[in-house]
Coordinates of C-alpha atoms in Angstrom, one line a residue:
X1 CA 39.3 51.1 125.7
X2 CA 38.4 51.6 129.3
X3 CA 39.5 49.0 131.8
X4 CA 38.5 48.1 135.4
X5 CA 40.6 46.4 137.9
X6 CA 41.4 43.4 140.2
X7 CA 43.7 43.9 143.1
X8 CA 47.2 42.8 142.5
X9 CA 50.7 43.4 143.7
X10 CA 52.1 43.9 140.3
X11 CA 53.9 47.1 139.3
X12 CA 53.2 49.7 136.7
X13 CA 51.6 48.1 133.6
X14 CA 52.4 49.0 130.1
X15 CA 49.6 49.9 127.7
X16 CA 49.9 46.4 126.2
X17 CA 49.5 44.9 129.6
X18 CA 46.5 47.1 130.3
X19 CA 44.8 46.1 127.1
X20 CA 45.7 42.4 127.6
X21 CA 44.2 42.3 131.1
X22 CA 40.7 43.8 131.3
X23 CA 41.0 44.2 135.0
X24 CA 43.7 46.6 136.1
X25 CA 45.7 46.0 139.3
X26 CA 44.9 48.6 142.0
X27 CA 47.0 49.1 145.1
X28 CA 45.1 48.9 148.4
X29 CA 44.7 51.8 150.7
X30 CA 47.9 51.2 152.6
X31 CA 50.1 52.6 149.8
X32 CA 47.6 54.9 148.0
X33 CA 48.8 58.0 149.7
X34 CA 50.8 59.4 146.8
X35 CA 47.9 61.0 145.0
X36 CA 47.0 62.7 148.3
X37 CA 50.5 63.9 148.8
X38 CA 49.6 67.4 147.6
X39 CA 47.4 68.0 150.5
X40 CA 49.9 66.7 153.0
X41 CA 52.7 68.7 151.5
X42 CA 50.7 71.9 151.4
X43 CA 49.8 71.4 155.0
X44 CA 53.5 71.1 155.9
X45 CA 54.5 74.2 153.9
X46 CA 51.7 76.2 155.4
X47 CA 52.8 75.6 158.9
X48 CA 55.2 78.0 160.7
X49 CA 58.8 76.8 160.3
X50 CA 59.2 76.3 164.1
X51 CA 56.5 73.6 163.9
X52 CA 58.1 71.6 161.0
X53 CA 60.1 69.3 163.1
X54 CA 58.3 66.4 161.4
X55 CA 56.8 66.6 157.9
X56 CA 53.1 66.6 157.8
X57 CA 53.0 63.6 155.6
X58 CA 54.7 61.5 158.3
X59 CA 52.3 62.9 161.0
X60 CA 49.2 62.3 158.9
X61 CA 50.1 59.0 157.3
X62 CA 52.3 57.2 159.8
X63 CA 49.3 55.0 160.8
X64 CA 49.1 53.5 157.3
X65 CA 52.7 53.7 156.0
X66 CA 55.9 52.4 157.5
X67 CA 58.1 54.9 155.6
X68 CA 56.2 57.9 154.3
X69 CA 58.0 60.2 152.1
X70 CA 57.7 64.0 152.2
X71 CA 58.9 66.3 149.4
X72 CA 62.0 68.2 150.3
X73 CA 60.6 71.4 148.7
X74 CA 57.1 72.4 147.9
X75 CA 56.4 73.0 144.2
X76 CA 54.3 76.1 145.1
X77 CA 57.0 77.8 147.1
X78 CA 59.2 80.8 146.1
X79 CA 62.2 78.6 146.6
X80 CA 61.0 76.1 144.0
X81 CA 60.3 78.9 141.6
X82 CA 63.6 80.5 142.1
X83 CA 65.3 77.1 141.4
X84 CA 63.4 77.1 138.1
X85 CA 64.6 80.6 137.2
X86 CA 68.2 79.7 138.1
X87 CA 68.2 77.1 135.4
X88 CA 67.6 74.0 137.5
X89 CA 64.6 71.7 137.1
X90 CA 63.4 70.7 140.6
X91 CA 60.9 67.9 140.4
X92 CA 57.5 68.8 141.9
X93 CA 55.7 66.3 144.1
X94 CA 52.8 64.4 142.5
X95 CA 49.6 66.6 142.5
X96 CA 46.1 65.7 141.5
X97 CA 42.6 67.3 142.0
X98 CA 40.5 64.9 144.1
X99 CA 36.7 64.9 143.8
X100 CA 34.4 62.5 145.6
X101 CA 30.8 61.6 146.5
X102 CA 30.1 59.7 149.7
X103 CA 26.6 58.4 148.8
X104 CA 27.8 56.8 145.6
X105 CA 31.2 55.8 147.2
X106 CA 33.3 57.1 144.3
X107 CA 36.5 59.2 143.9
X108 CA 37.4 60.9 140.7
X109 CA 41.0 61.9 140.2
X110 CA 40.8 64.9 137.8
X111 CA 43.8 65.5 135.6
X112 CA 44.0 68.9 133.8
X113 CA 43.1 68.8 130.1
X114 CA 41.7 65.2 130.3
X115 CA 38.0 65.9 130.0
X116 CA 37.7 66.4 133.7
X117 CA 35.2 69.2 133.4
X118 CA 33.0 67.0 131.2
X119 CA 33.0 64.3 133.9
X120 CA 32.3 66.9 136.7
X121 CA 29.5 68.4 134.7
X122 CA 27.8 65.0 134.3
X123 CA 28.0 64.1 138.0
X124 CA 27.5 67.7 139.2
X125 CA 29.9 70.0 141.1
X126 CA 28.9 71.0 144.6
X127 CA 31.4 74.0 144.5
X128 CA 29.4 75.3 141.5
X129 CA 26.1 74.9 143.4
X130 CA 24.9 71.6 141.9
X131 CA 22.3 69.8 144.1
X132 CA 22.4 66.5 142.1
X133 CA 22.6 63.5 144.4
X134 CA 25.7 62.5 142.4
X135 CA 27.4 65.9 142.8
X136 CA 31.1 65.8 143.6
X137 CA 32.9 67.5 146.4
X138 CA 36.4 68.8 145.9
X139 CA 39.3 68.6 148.3
X140 CA 39.7 72.3 149.2
X141 CA 41.7 73.8 150.7
X142 CA 44.5 71.3 150.0
X143 CA 45.6 71.4 153.6
X144 CA 42.2 70.4 155.1
X145 CA 43.7 67.7 157.3
X146 CA 40.4 66.2 158.4
X147 CA 39.2 65.7 154.8
X148 CA 42.6 64.1 153.9
X149 CA 42.3 61.7 156.8
X150 CA 38.7 60.8 155.8
X151 CA 39.6 60.2 152.2
X152 CA 42.5 57.9 153.2
X153 CA 40.1 55.9 155.2
X154 CA 37.6 55.6 152.4
X155 CA 40.1 54.9 149.6
X156 CA 40.0 51.1 149.6
X157 CA 36.2 50.9 149.8
X158 CA 35.4 53.6 147.2
X159 CA 35.6 53.2 143.4
X160 CA 38.4 55.4 142.1
X161 CA 38.5 56.4 138.5
X162 CA 40.3 58.8 136.2
X163 CA 40.7 59.6 132.5
X164 CA 44.0 59.6 130.5
X165 CA 45.1 61.1 127.2
X166 CA 47.9 60.6 124.7
X167 CA 50.8 62.5 126.2
X168 CA 51.7 64.4 123.0
X169 CA 48.1 65.2 122.2
X170 CA 47.6 66.4 125.7
X171 CA 50.7 68.6 125.6
X172 CA 49.4 70.2 122.4
X173 CA 46.1 70.9 124.2
X174 CA 47.9 72.3 127.2
X175 CA 50.0 74.7 125.1
X176 CA 46.9 76.0 123.3
X177 CA 44.9 76.4 126.5
X178 CA 47.5 77.9 128.8
X179 CA 49.2 80.1 126.2
X180 CA 45.8 81.6 125.2
X181 CA 45.3 82.6 128.9
X182 CA 48.5 84.7 129.0
X183 CA 48.5 88.4 128.5
X184 CA 49.1 89.6 124.9
X185 CA 52.3 91.4 126.0
X186 CA 55.1 90.2 123.8
X187 CA 57.2 89.5 126.8
X188 CA 54.7 86.9 128.0
X189 CA 54.8 84.8 124.8
X190 CA 56.4 81.4 125.0
X191 CA 56.9 79.9 121.5
X192 CA 56.1 76.3 120.9
X193 CA 59.7 75.5 120.0
X194 CA 60.6 76.4 123.6
X195 CA 57.5 75.1 125.3
X196 CA 58.1 71.6 123.9
X197 CA 61.6 71.5 125.6
X198 CA 60.2 72.4 129.0
X199 CA 56.4 73.0 129.4
X200 CA 57.0 74.7 132.8
X201 CA 58.4 77.7 130.9
X202 CA 54.8 78.9 130.9
X203 CA 54.9 79.1 134.6
X204 CA 58.3 80.7 134.6
X205 CA 57.0 83.4 132.3
X206 CA 54.5 84.4 135.0
X207 CA 57.1 84.3 137.8
X208 CA 59.3 86.7 135.9
X209 CA 56.4 88.9 134.8
X210 CA 53.3 88.5 137.1
X211 CA 51.2 90.6 134.8
X212 CA 51.4 87.8 132.2
X213 CA 48.9 85.7 134.2
X214 CA 45.5 87.2 133.3
X215 CA 43.4 84.0 134.0
X216 CA 45.4 81.7 136.2
X217 CA 47.7 82.4 139.1
X218 CA 51.3 81.3 139.1
X219 CA 50.7 77.9 140.9
X220 CA 47.9 77.1 138.4
X221 CA 50.3 77.7 135.5
X222 CA 52.5 74.9 136.7
X223 CA 49.7 72.7 138.0
X224 CA 47.9 72.5 134.6
X225 CA 51.1 71.2 133.0
X226 CA 51.8 68.3 135.5
X227 CA 52.1 64.7 134.3
X228 CA 49.1 62.4 134.2
X229 CA 50.9 59.9 136.3
X230 CA 50.1 62.1 139.3
X231 CA 46.5 61.0 139.0
X232 CA 47.3 57.3 138.3
X233 CA 50.2 56.1 140.4
X234 CA 51.3 55.9 144.0
X235 CA 54.8 56.7 145.1
X236 CA 55.7 53.0 144.6
X237 CA 54.7 53.2 140.9
X238 CA 51.5 51.1 141.3
X239 CA 48.0 52.0 140.2
X240 CA 45.8 53.8 142.7
X241 CA 42.7 53.7 140.6
X242 CA 40.0 51.1 139.8
X243 CA 39.0 52.4 136.3
X244 CA 40.9 54.2 133.6
X245 CA 39.1 55.8 130.7
X246 CA 40.7 57.4 127.6
X247 CA 39.9 60.9 126.3
X248 CA 40.3 59.7 122.7
X249 CA 37.3 57.4 123.2
X250 CA 35.5 59.5 125.8
X251 CA 31.9 58.7 124.9
X252 CA 32.5 54.9 124.8
X253 CA 34.7 54.8 127.9
X254 CA 32.3 57.1 129.9
X255 CA 29.5 54.7 129.1
X256 CA 31.8 51.8 130.3
X257 CA 32.5 53.8 133.5
X258 CA 28.8 54.1 134.3
X259 CA 28.3 50.4 133.7
X260 CA 31.3 49.7 136.0
X261 CA 29.9 51.9 138.7
X262 CA 26.4 50.5 138.4
X263 CA 27.6 46.9 138.6
X264 CA 28.5 47.5 142.3
X265 CA 26.2 46.3 145.0
X266 CA 25.1 48.3 148.0
X267 CA 25.3 51.7 146.4
X268 CA 22.7 53.8 144.4
X269 CA 22.8 53.5 140.7
X270 CA 24.3 56.5 138.8
X271 CA 21.8 57.8 136.3
X272 CA 22.7 56.7 132.8
X273 CA 22.7 59.2 129.9
X274 CA 25.0 60.6 127.2
X275 CA 27.9 62.6 128.5
X276 CA 28.3 66.1 127.0
X277 CA 31.8 67.3 126.2
X278 CA 32.3 70.7 127.7
X279 CA 34.7 73.7 127.4
X280 CA 37.2 73.6 124.6
X281 CA 36.4 70.0 123.8
X282 CA 32.9 70.9 122.6
X283 CA 34.3 73.4 120.1
X284 CA 35.4 70.7 117.8
X285 CA 38.0 68.0 117.7
X286 CA 40.5 70.4 116.0
X287 CA 39.9 73.4 118.3
X288 CA 43.1 73.0 120.3
X289 CA 45.0 72.4 117.1
X290 CA 43.8 75.6 115.5
X291 CA 44.7 77.7 118.6
X292 CA 48.1 76.0 118.9
X293 CA 48.9 76.4 115.2
X294 CA 48.2 80.2 115.5
X295 CA 50.3 80.5 118.6
X296 CA 53.1 78.5 117.1
X297 CA 53.5 81.4 114.6
X298 CA 54.8 79.9 111.4
X299 CA 55.3 76.3 112.1
X300 CA 56.4 75.7 108.5
X301 CA 57.6 78.9 106.8
X302 CA 55.5 79.7 103.8
X303 CA 52.9 77.0 104.5
X304 CA 49.4 77.2 105.9
X305 CA 49.2 74.7 108.7
X306 CA 46.4 72.2 108.6
X307 CA 44.6 72.7 111.9
X308 CA 43.9 69.0 112.2
X309 CA 47.5 67.9 111.3
X310 CA 49.4 67.8 114.5
X311 CA 52.5 66.4 112.8
X312 CA 53.4 69.9 111.6
X313 CA 54.4 70.8 115.2
X314 CA 56.8 67.8 115.3
X315 CA 58.6 68.2 112.0
X316 CA 61.2 70.4 110.4
X317 CA 62.4 73.1 112.8
X318 CA 60.2 71.5 115.5
X319 CA 61.6 67.9 115.1
X320 CA 63.1 68.2 118.6
X321 CA 59.6 68.6 120.1
X322 CA 58.8 65.0 120.1
X323 CA 61.9 64.1 122.1
X324 CA 61.5 67.1 124.4
X325 CA 58.0 66.3 125.4
X326 CA 58.5 62.6 125.7
X327 CA 61.4 63.4 128.1
X328 CA 59.3 65.8 130.1
X329 CA 56.4 63.4 130.3
X330 CA 58.6 60.4 130.5
X331 CA 56.5 58.6 133.2
X332 CA 53.3 59.2 131.2
X333 CA 54.9 57.9 128.0
X334 CA 56.2 54.7 129.7
X335 CA 52.8 54.1 131.3
X336 CA 50.5 54.8 128.4
X337 CA 52.5 54.3 125.3
X338 CA 55.2 51.6 125.9

């Protein structure tokens, strides 16, 4: 069930706490920088080495944070990728696609495989030519320092929302979506039994064999597999959003989102109507399951997988997958399932 917020200084809530309290705590602007860290980090990495005497996150955010933190290495750099290939697992900084509309004073934090395209389609996407009054802008390029500065200034006065999804269900969807986008070359294939131990292996496959990436570039392979917490929490582990909807109850929660936005004073009313589910989501609730079952290639030897029975990918020879994915998406699991 979707929830809205009341400002509080409490830390990361559990799912039970969220459901018990209909108004989620949201951190004020002063510490909501973490979800914008991707733009600041990208700006730092894009600068010549001679100019990096101070991380861009410190330069851009010093006016609102006493001790800003910059990542020691950018997730999109060759160095980060080489650490991956060397068998280490460097932690990427939190990244999140940021969409906004100034007239309606709203910010949408779009997390991959969480019905983000459905939300963007309803409001409209300016980068796709939409002229709807509600159409959303996207933070692009990521190192657009003036836009980052403007968004930071608006954060506390805008309504910020996102949608979340069951971590294991989302991982299943990610595997189906990203694997299907790889080239059919046998060397590009990442079996489910390996993916569930480390989802970033899909990105590694493209680093090793660039021809494997037929739809997404190498950074996108990693980006689409990032935890949801990047679109929920600040560096201090507190909520940076006003409203959290759930993909599993998308229609109900999207209606609640519109009611939440339209209850505000001093801003135009968002048109109310049914939200259409787009892309893979509109192909049926079992679409991702069907694709993933095929890609898993013999989940249960001698058996025909039920495309709507996700448990087959977490049993028998794949019993390790539950622990592997909950470890990889540990922060999501603790936030959404504990």
